Amino acid sequence: MLVGRSAVVSGAYYYEKLGFRAAWVSITQVPLVYLLATKSSILGVFTGTSHERLNWAHRWVSRTLLLTATIHGGMFYRQWDRVDYVADELEMMPMVKYGMGAWFIVVWTFLSSLTPMRSWWYEGFVIQHIAAAAVLLWCLWMHVPDYAFYNIWFAVATICVDKLVIWGWTTYNNVTMPKKCAESQVLGHRAEIKAVDDELTEVTIYDVKFQWEAGQHVYLRLPTISMNPMEAHPFTIANAPIHSSSQSIQLLIEKKGGFTKRLHTKAQDNTKPVTAIITGPLGKPPTWKAFETLVLI
């Protein structure tokens, strides 16, 4: 028995089998990584939660992917190194280079997502994070065999469906028929910005046509203030709904850096309304009736 087990462990293809198994574990996690990153998450619908509350799962599945991908590449490298075949493998199989590229992208994504780097320049983090996610899919497409392509297509379909839902939702909330009122507008909402003090900006957005619950948030775009017209940031709605077909929402935004700093500077000198484009409301507040005790601060 001991001899048989030793033969299995040290067989000619032992490390290759381990690498192949780790490859399947890795590629089947890819769709879940992208699914957990969507704002219109179907997982959120099934679990009764919102996309930002699933972010911890997105991070940990991504870290698991990094671990299994490292095992996958390490086992194959070990197999080739035993027979001095690494250089020949890289020359004969271009797909290996794309796999190495995908691994480096996952490593970079992990490192750049750590708190110090993410907090240093969040807007830059978001841009490179999206770019890395797109390049990763391309590298995986060039790396995996044909019979594993469905995992890549699943991830692509997840992204496309999410974008269509969010864009459709944004269009519905921000495009209205022209009215006789001189202050009405077809695209976006009329908004007023005001610097409350040296650290706080108040944004009031008029004529929104949706209802919300306490604790929900919206993604805010201010094309005349943002450096990128597509730039959007989440902010919690600060006022309570009045259950009317047309009402206003209020956002209280602390000045930090980047967009919020530009917004506060603009609010100090601005007296004219600006155009706001909003997506939401997003988020699913807790069901208070599920708790026996509440502590309100």
mmCIF file of C-alpha atoms in Angstrom:
data_model
loop_
_atom_site.group_PDB
_atom_site.id
_atom_site.type_symbol
_atom_site.label_atom_id
_atom_site.label_comp_id
_atom_site.label_asym_id
_atom_site.label_seq_id
_atom_site.Cartn_x
_atom_site.Cartn_y
_atom_site.Cartn_z
ATOM 1 C CA MET A 1 0.000 0.000 0.000
ATOM 2 C CA LEU A 2 2.767 2.424 0.864
ATOM 3 C CA VAL A 3 4.538 1.678 -2.390
ATOM 4 C CA GLY A 4 1.351 2.206 -4.374
ATOM 5 C CA ARG A 5 0.610 5.517 -2.705
ATOM 6 C CA SER A 6 4.174 6.701 -3.290
ATOM 7 C CA ALA A 7 3.860 5.857 -6.959
ATOM 8 C CA VAL A 8 0.676 7.916 -7.235
ATOM 9 C CA VAL A 9 2.189 10.922 -5.457
ATOM 10 C CA SER A 10 5.378 10.877 -7.483
ATOM 11 C CA GLY A 11 3.882 9.778 -10.800
ATOM 12 C CA ALA A 12 4.933 11.356 -14.079
ATOM 13 C CA TYR A 13 1.763 13.470 -14.285
ATOM 14 C CA TYR A 14 1.060 14.002 -10.580
ATOM 15 C CA TYR A 15 1.735 17.769 -10.523
ATOM 16 C CA GLU A 16 0.020 18.249 -13.869
ATOM 17 C CA LYS A 17 -3.130 16.613 -12.518
ATOM 18 C CA LEU A 18 -3.097 18.900 -9.497
ATOM 19 C CA GLY A 19 -2.595 21.915 -11.754
ATOM 20 C CA PHE A 20 -5.434 20.854 -14.030
ATOM 21 C CA ARG A 21 -7.790 20.381 -11.086
ATOM 22 C CA ALA A 22 -6.844 23.826 -9.712
ATOM 23 C CA ALA A 23 -7.454 25.280 -13.183
ATOM 24 C CA TRP A 24 -11.066 24.082 -13.168
ATOM 25 C CA VAL A 25 -11.598 25.388 -9.648
ATOM 26 C CA SER A 26 -10.220 28.767 -10.779
ATOM 27 C CA ILE A 27 -12.125 29.215 -14.029
ATOM 28 C CA THR A 28 -15.454 28.268 -12.477
ATOM 29 C CA GLN A 29 -15.006 31.065 -9.929
ATOM 30 C CA VAL A 30 -14.582 33.748 -12.602
ATOM 31 C CA PRO A 31 -18.326 34.208 -13.369
ATOM 32 C CA LEU A 32 -19.064 34.502 -9.640
ATOM 33 C CA VAL A 33 -16.432 37.230 -9.219
ATOM 34 C CA TYR A 34 -18.133 39.343 -11.898
ATOM 35 C CA LEU A 35 -21.638 38.466 -10.738
ATOM 36 C CA LEU A 36 -20.874 39.691 -7.216
ATOM 37 C CA ALA A 37 -19.513 42.981 -8.617
ATOM 38 C CA THR A 38 -22.725 44.009 -10.405
ATOM 39 C CA LYS A 39 -25.043 46.703 -9.045
ATOM 40 C CA SER A 40 -28.184 44.994 -10.356
ATOM 41 C CA SER A 41 -27.114 41.733 -8.765
ATOM 42 C CA ILE A 42 -29.502 38.838 -9.242
ATOM 43 C CA LEU A 43 -27.869 37.326 -6.156
ATOM 44 C CA GLY A 44 -29.049 40.374 -4.241
ATOM 45 C CA VAL A 45 -32.596 39.737 -5.431
ATOM 46 C CA PHE A 46 -32.469 36.102 -4.325
ATOM 47 C CA THR A 47 -30.841 36.843 -0.969
ATOM 48 C CA GLY A 48 -32.876 39.968 -0.210
ATOM 49 C CA THR A 49 -29.833 42.213 0.118
ATOM 50 C CA SER A 50 -28.122 44.931 -1.929
ATOM 51 C CA HIS A 51 -24.979 44.943 -4.024
ATOM 52 C CA GLU A 52 -22.776 46.851 -1.571
ATOM 53 C CA ARG A 53 -23.551 44.318 1.171
ATOM 54 C CA LEU A 54 -22.275 41.559 -1.133
ATOM 55 C CA ASN A 55 -18.943 43.268 -1.693
ATOM 56 C CA TRP A 56 -17.246 41.232 1.034
ATOM 57 C CA ALA A 57 -18.150 38.063 -0.913
ATOM 58 C CA HIS A 58 -16.758 39.605 -4.123
ATOM 59 C CA ARG A 59 -13.453 40.295 -2.361
ATOM 60 C CA TRP A 60 -13.139 36.840 -0.804
ATOM 61 C CA VAL A 61 -14.067 34.944 -3.967
ATOM 62 C CA SER A 62 -11.444 37.027 -5.788
ATOM 63 C CA ARG A 63 -8.849 36.131 -3.154
ATOM 64 C CA THR A 64 -9.779 32.468 -3.450
ATOM 65 C CA LEU A 65 -9.371 32.781 -7.211
ATOM 66 C CA LEU A 66 -5.871 34.196 -6.684
ATOM 67 C CA LEU A 67 -4.990 31.249 -4.426
ATOM 68 C CA THR A 68 -6.283 28.531 -6.761
ATOM 69 C CA ALA A 69 -4.760 30.218 -9.834
ATOM 70 C CA THR A 70 -1.413 30.339 -8.036
ATOM 71 C CA ILE A 71 -1.678 26.617 -7.259
ATOM 72 C CA HIS A 72 -2.647 25.959 -10.896
ATOM 73 C CA GLY A 73 0.371 27.760 -12.315
ATOM 74 C CA GLY A 74 2.722 26.517 -9.611
ATOM 75 C CA MET A 75 1.861 22.854 -10.169
ATOM 76 C CA PHE A 76 2.355 23.064 -13.926
ATOM 77 C CA TYR A 77 5.626 24.938 -13.468
ATOM 78 C CA ARG A 78 6.784 22.251 -11.048
ATOM 79 C CA GLN A 79 5.887 19.556 -13.573
ATOM 80 C CA TRP A 80 7.814 21.240 -16.383
ATOM 81 C CA ASP A 81 10.780 22.126 -14.187
ATOM 82 C CA ARG A 82 11.243 18.473 -13.190
ATOM 83 C CA VAL A 83 12.021 17.604 -16.811
ATOM 84 C CA ASP A 84 13.695 20.921 -17.705
ATOM 85 C CA TYR A 85 10.869 21.811 -20.097
ATOM 86 C CA VAL A 86 9.869 25.333 -18.986
ATOM 87 C CA ALA A 87 11.464 27.260 -21.870
ATOM 88 C CA ASP A 88 10.176 24.814 -24.491
ATOM 89 C CA GLU A 89 6.646 24.964 -23.039
ATOM 90 C CA LEU A 90 6.577 28.771 -23.180
ATOM 91 C CA GLU A 91 7.799 28.701 -26.779
ATOM 92 C CA MET A 92 5.448 25.975 -28.000
ATOM 93 C CA MET A 93 2.309 27.011 -26.081
ATOM 94 C CA PRO A 94 1.507 30.757 -26.320
ATOM 95 C CA MET A 95 -1.572 30.151 -24.167
ATOM 96 C CA VAL A 96 0.763 29.724 -21.179
ATOM 97 C CA LYS A 97 1.962 33.318 -21.541
ATOM 98 C CA TYR A 98 -1.625 34.588 -21.523
ATOM 99 C CA GLY A 99 -2.247 32.535 -18.394
ATOM 100 C CA MET A 100 0.746 34.151 -16.716
ATOM 101 C CA GLY A 101 -0.569 37.537 -17.796
ATOM 102 C CA ALA A 102 -3.970 36.756 -16.266
ATOM 103 C CA TRP A 103 -2.267 35.729 -13.013
ATOM 104 C CA PHE A 104 -0.299 38.990 -12.828
ATOM 105 C CA ILE A 105 -3.524 40.952 -13.395
ATOM 106 C CA VAL A 106 -5.221 39.122 -10.525
ATOM 107 C CA VAL A 107 -2.215 39.807 -8.279
ATOM 108 C CA TRP A 108 -2.229 43.497 -9.233
ATOM 109 C CA THR A 109 -5.982 43.726 -8.657
ATOM 110 C CA PHE A 110 -5.540 42.229 -5.194
ATOM 111 C CA LEU A 111 -2.706 44.598 -4.259
ATOM 112 C CA SER A 112 -4.410 47.702 -5.660
ATOM 113 C CA SER A 113 -7.608 46.844 -3.764
ATOM 114 C CA LEU A 114 -5.907 46.988 -0.393
ATOM 115 C CA THR A 115 -7.031 49.926 1.739
ATOM 116 C CA PRO A 116 -3.886 52.126 1.499
ATOM 117 C CA MET A 117 -3.797 52.110 -2.311
ATOM 118 C CA ARG A 118 -7.580 52.281 -2.704
ATOM 119 C CA SER A 119 -7.877 55.255 -0.357
ATOM 120 C CA TRP A 120 -4.957 57.132 -1.899
ATOM 121 C CA TRP A 121 -6.813 57.878 -5.164
ATOM 122 C CA TYR A 122 -10.183 56.176 -5.283
ATOM 123 C CA GLU A 123 -11.219 57.498 -8.705
ATOM 124 C CA GLY A 124 -7.999 56.170 -10.228
ATOM 125 C CA PHE A 125 -8.540 52.878 -8.429
ATOM 126 C CA VAL A 126 -11.997 52.484 -10.007
ATOM 127 C CA ILE A 127 -10.710 53.227 -13.530
ATOM 128 C CA GLN A 128 -7.804 50.784 -13.352
ATOM 129 C CA HIS A 129 -9.995 48.180 -11.616
ATOM 130 C CA ILE A 130 -12.490 48.210 -14.505
ATOM 131 C CA ALA A 131 -9.685 48.145 -17.076
ATOM 132 C CA ALA A 132 -7.994 45.225 -15.301
ATOM 133 C CA ALA A 133 -11.293 43.290 -15.202
ATOM 134 C CA ALA A 134 -11.704 43.705 -18.978
ATOM 135 C CA VAL A 135 -8.096 42.717 -19.790
ATOM 136 C CA LEU A 136 -8.387 39.715 -17.460
ATOM 137 C CA LEU A 137 -11.307 38.328 -19.481
ATOM 138 C CA TRP A 138 -9.325 38.730 -22.703
ATOM 139 C CA CYS A 139 -6.273 36.961 -21.238
ATOM 140 C CA LEU A 140 -8.461 34.140 -19.965
ATOM 141 C CA TRP A 141 -10.130 33.853 -23.383
ATOM 142 C CA MET A 142 -6.687 33.379 -24.942
ATOM 143 C CA HIS A 143 -5.606 30.962 -22.202
ATOM 144 C CA VAL A 144 -8.418 28.514 -21.468
ATOM 145 C CA PRO A 145 -9.388 25.647 -23.823
ATOM 146 C CA ASP A 146 -12.516 25.862 -25.970
ATOM 147 C CA TYR A 147 -14.599 23.648 -23.699
ATOM 148 C CA ALA A 148 -14.175 26.159 -20.828
ATOM 149 C CA PHE A 149 -15.245 29.226 -22.840
ATOM 150 C CA TYR A 150 -18.733 29.164 -21.334
ATOM 151 C CA ASN A 151 -17.304 30.510 -18.071
ATOM 152 C CA ILE A 152 -15.942 33.550 -19.914
ATOM 153 C CA TRP A 153 -19.229 34.061 -21.745
ATOM 154 C CA PHE A 154 -21.100 33.844 -18.444
ATOM 155 C CA ALA A 155 -18.945 36.657 -17.022
ATOM 156 C CA VAL A 156 -19.389 38.780 -20.168
ATOM 157 C CA ALA A 157 -23.158 38.225 -20.124
ATOM 158 C CA THR A 158 -23.264 39.229 -16.451
ATOM 159 C CA ILE A 159 -21.532 42.535 -17.210
ATOM 160 C CA CYS A 160 -23.718 43.261 -20.259
ATOM 161 C CA VAL A 161 -26.984 42.557 -18.425
ATOM 162 C CA ASP A 162 -25.901 44.702 -15.483
ATOM 163 C CA LYS A 163 -24.998 47.655 -17.740
ATOM 164 C CA LEU A 164 -28.255 47.385 -19.683
ATOM 165 C CA VAL A 165 -30.306 47.335 -16.482
ATOM 166 C CA ILE A 166 -28.435 50.272 -14.915
ATOM 167 C CA TRP A 167 -28.488 52.359 -18.115
ATOM 168 C CA GLY A 168 -32.175 51.612 -18.629
ATOM 169 C CA TRP A 169 -32.926 52.520 -15.025
ATOM 170 C CA THR A 170 -30.903 55.736 -15.316
ATOM 171 C CA THR A 171 -32.678 56.691 -18.554
ATOM 172 C CA TYR A 172 -36.099 56.100 -16.994
ATOM 173 C CA ASN A 173 -35.254 58.247 -13.967
ATOM 174 C CA ASN A 174 -33.664 61.129 -15.867
ATOM 175 C CA VAL A 175 -35.487 61.523 -19.174
ATOM 176 C CA THR A 176 -38.859 63.280 -18.980
ATOM 177 C CA MET A 177 -41.273 64.770 -21.478
ATOM 178 C CA PRO A 178 -40.993 68.552 -21.959
ATOM 179 C CA LYS A 179 -43.309 70.607 -19.754
ATOM 180 C CA LYS A 180 -44.659 74.086 -20.056
ATOM 181 C CA CYS A 181 -42.811 75.118 -16.899
ATOM 182 C CA ALA A 182 -39.717 77.132 -17.775
ATOM 183 C CA GLU A 183 -37.635 75.337 -15.128
ATOM 184 C CA SER A 184 -38.365 71.855 -16.475
ATOM 185 C CA GLN A 185 -35.761 69.967 -18.497
ATOM 186 C CA VAL A 186 -35.774 66.863 -20.641
ATOM 187 C CA LEU A 187 -32.462 65.284 -19.590
ATOM 188 C CA GLY A 188 -31.475 65.093 -15.962
ATOM 189 C CA HIS A 189 -32.814 67.028 -12.994
ATOM 190 C CA ARG A 190 -32.482 70.594 -11.894
ATOM 191 C CA ALA A 191 -30.254 70.687 -8.846
ATOM 192 C CA GLU A 192 -28.974 73.356 -6.485
ATOM 193 C CA ILE A 193 -25.648 73.091 -4.688
ATOM 194 C CA LYS A 194 -24.783 75.073 -1.573
ATOM 195 C CA ALA A 195 -21.724 75.104 0.679
ATOM 196 C CA VAL A 196 -23.112 74.690 4.202
ATOM 197 C CA ASP A 197 -19.716 75.322 5.833
ATOM 198 C CA ASP A 198 -16.052 74.664 5.100
ATOM 199 C CA GLU A 199 -16.539 70.887 5.041
ATOM 200 C CA LEU A 200 -20.109 70.174 3.915
ATOM 201 C CA THR A 201 -22.016 70.592 0.649
ATOM 202 C CA GLU A 202 -25.772 70.374 0.303
ATOM 203 C CA VAL A 203 -27.184 69.130 -2.996
ATOM 204 C CA THR A 204 -30.922 69.400 -3.596
ATOM 205 C CA ILE A 205 -32.283 67.549 -6.632
ATOM 206 C CA TYR A 206 -35.785 68.473 -7.783
ATOM 207 C CA ASP A 207 -38.609 66.579 -9.467
ATOM 208 C CA VAL A 208 -37.465 63.006 -8.908
ATOM 209 C CA LYS A 209 -40.143 60.454 -9.680
ATOM 210 C CA PHE A 210 -39.219 57.536 -7.448
ATOM 211 C CA GLN A 211 -39.811 56.582 -3.846
ATOM 212 C CA TRP A 212 -37.089 55.532 -1.421
ATOM 213 C CA GLU A 213 -36.570 54.194 2.061
ATOM 214 C CA ALA A 214 -34.387 55.497 4.851
ATOM 215 C CA GLY A 215 -30.799 54.348 4.302
ATOM 216 C CA GLN A 216 -30.965 54.020 0.511
ATOM 217 C CA HIS A 217 -28.518 55.844 -1.751
ATOM 218 C CA VAL A 218 -28.239 57.148 -5.297
ATOM 219 C CA TYR A 219 -25.354 57.444 -7.733
ATOM 220 C CA LEU A 220 -24.868 61.109 -8.578
ATOM 221 C CA ARG A 221 -23.484 62.549 -11.817
ATOM 222 C CA LEU A 222 -22.858 66.274 -12.246
ATOM 223 C CA PRO A 223 -21.485 66.613 -15.818
ATOM 224 C CA THR A 224 -20.527 70.298 -15.433
ATOM 225 C CA ILE A 225 -18.443 69.587 -12.321
ATOM 226 C CA SER A 226 -17.014 66.104 -12.939
ATOM 227 C CA MET A 227 -13.798 65.739 -14.893
ATOM 228 C CA ASN A 228 -15.397 62.728 -16.581
ATOM 229 C CA PRO A 229 -19.067 63.126 -17.684
ATOM 230 C CA MET A 230 -19.670 59.437 -16.815
ATOM 231 C CA GLU A 231 -18.199 59.801 -13.323
ATOM 232 C CA ALA A 232 -20.736 58.746 -10.675
ATOM 233 C CA HIS A 233 -20.481 58.613 -6.900
ATOM 234 C CA PRO A 234 -22.852 57.076 -4.314
ATOM 235 C CA PHE A 235 -24.411 59.258 -1.641
ATOM 236 C CA THR A 236 -27.055 58.426 0.958
ATOM 237 C CA ILE A 237 -30.357 60.287 0.645
ATOM 238 C CA ALA A 238 -30.612 62.587 3.664
ATOM 239 C CA ASN A 239 -34.309 63.491 3.672
ATOM 240 C CA ALA A 240 -37.450 61.410 4.131
ATOM 241 C CA PRO A 241 -39.848 60.746 1.220
ATOM 242 C CA ILE A 242 -43.229 62.476 1.156
ATOM 243 C CA HIS A 243 -44.888 59.864 -1.086
ATOM 244 C CA SER A 244 -45.637 62.214 -3.954
ATOM 245 C CA SER A 245 -45.374 61.668 -7.700
ATOM 246 C CA SER A 246 -42.735 64.406 -7.882
ATOM 247 C CA GLN A 247 -40.483 65.384 -5.005
ATOM 248 C CA SER A 248 -36.964 66.452 -4.126
ATOM 249 C CA ILE A 249 -34.069 64.599 -2.579
ATOM 250 C CA GLN A 250 -31.347 66.109 -0.470
ATOM 251 C CA LEU A 251 -27.740 64.937 -0.258
ATOM 252 C CA LEU A 252 -25.263 66.129 2.374
ATOM 253 C CA ILE A 253 -21.748 65.540 1.063
ATOM 254 C CA GLU A 254 -18.572 65.861 3.094
ATOM 255 C CA LYS A 255 -15.598 67.434 1.325
ATOM 256 C CA LYS A 256 -12.809 64.885 1.009
ATOM 257 C CA GLY A 257 -10.891 65.035 -2.261
ATOM 258 C CA GLY A 258 -11.403 64.707 -5.996
ATOM 259 C CA PHE A 259 -15.078 65.069 -6.918
ATOM 260 C CA THR A 260 -16.321 66.129 -3.474
ATOM 261 C CA LYS A 261 -13.617 68.800 -3.233
ATOM 262 C CA ARG A 262 -14.446 70.170 -6.693
ATOM 263 C CA LEU A 263 -18.139 70.130 -5.783
ATOM 264 C CA HIS A 264 -17.557 72.113 -2.594
ATOM 265 C CA THR A 265 -15.376 74.665 -4.403
ATOM 266 C CA LYS A 266 -18.028 75.095 -7.092
ATOM 267 C CA ALA A 267 -20.791 75.417 -4.481
ATOM 268 C CA GLN A 268 -18.983 78.318 -2.797
ATOM 269 C CA ASP A 269 -19.172 80.452 -5.947
ATOM 270 C CA ASN A 270 -22.141 78.964 -7.774
ATOM 271 C CA THR A 271 -25.624 80.529 -7.612
ATOM 272 C CA LYS A 272 -27.166 78.924 -10.696
ATOM 273 C CA PRO A 273 -28.848 75.496 -10.842
ATOM 274 C CA VAL A 274 -26.849 72.620 -12.316
ATOM 275 C CA THR A 275 -27.946 69.447 -14.085
ATOM 276 C CA ALA A 276 -27.850 66.255 -12.036
ATOM 277 C CA ILE A 277 -28.194 62.723 -13.386
ATOM 278 C CA ILE A 278 -29.028 60.108 -10.781
ATOM 279 C CA THR A 279 -29.238 56.330 -10.663
ATOM 280 C CA GLY A 280 -31.228 54.679 -7.933
ATOM 281 C CA PRO A 281 -32.421 54.336 -5.333
ATOM 282 C CA LEU A 282 -30.075 51.494 -4.423
ATOM 283 C CA GLY A 283 -29.548 49.591 -1.219
ATOM 284 C CA LYS A 284 -31.827 47.504 0.940
ATOM 285 C CA PRO A 285 -32.137 48.801 4.511
ATOM 286 C CA PRO A 286 -32.557 46.287 7.339
ATOM 287 C CA THR A 287 -36.028 45.125 8.280
ATOM 288 C CA TRP A 288 -36.420 46.773 11.666
ATOM 289 C CA LYS A 289 -39.219 44.399 12.709
ATOM 290 C CA ALA A 290 -36.706 41.535 12.679
ATOM 291 C CA PHE A 291 -34.977 42.955 15.780
ATOM 292 C CA GLU A 292 -36.167 42.970 19.360
ATOM 293 C CA THR A 293 -34.009 45.961 20.392
ATOM 294 C CA LEU A 294 -32.880 49.035 18.448
ATOM 295 C CA VAL A 295 -30.192 51.491 19.517
ATOM 296 C CA LEU A 296 -30.715 54.833 17.756
ATOM 297 C CA ILE A 297 -27.801 57.276 17.599
#
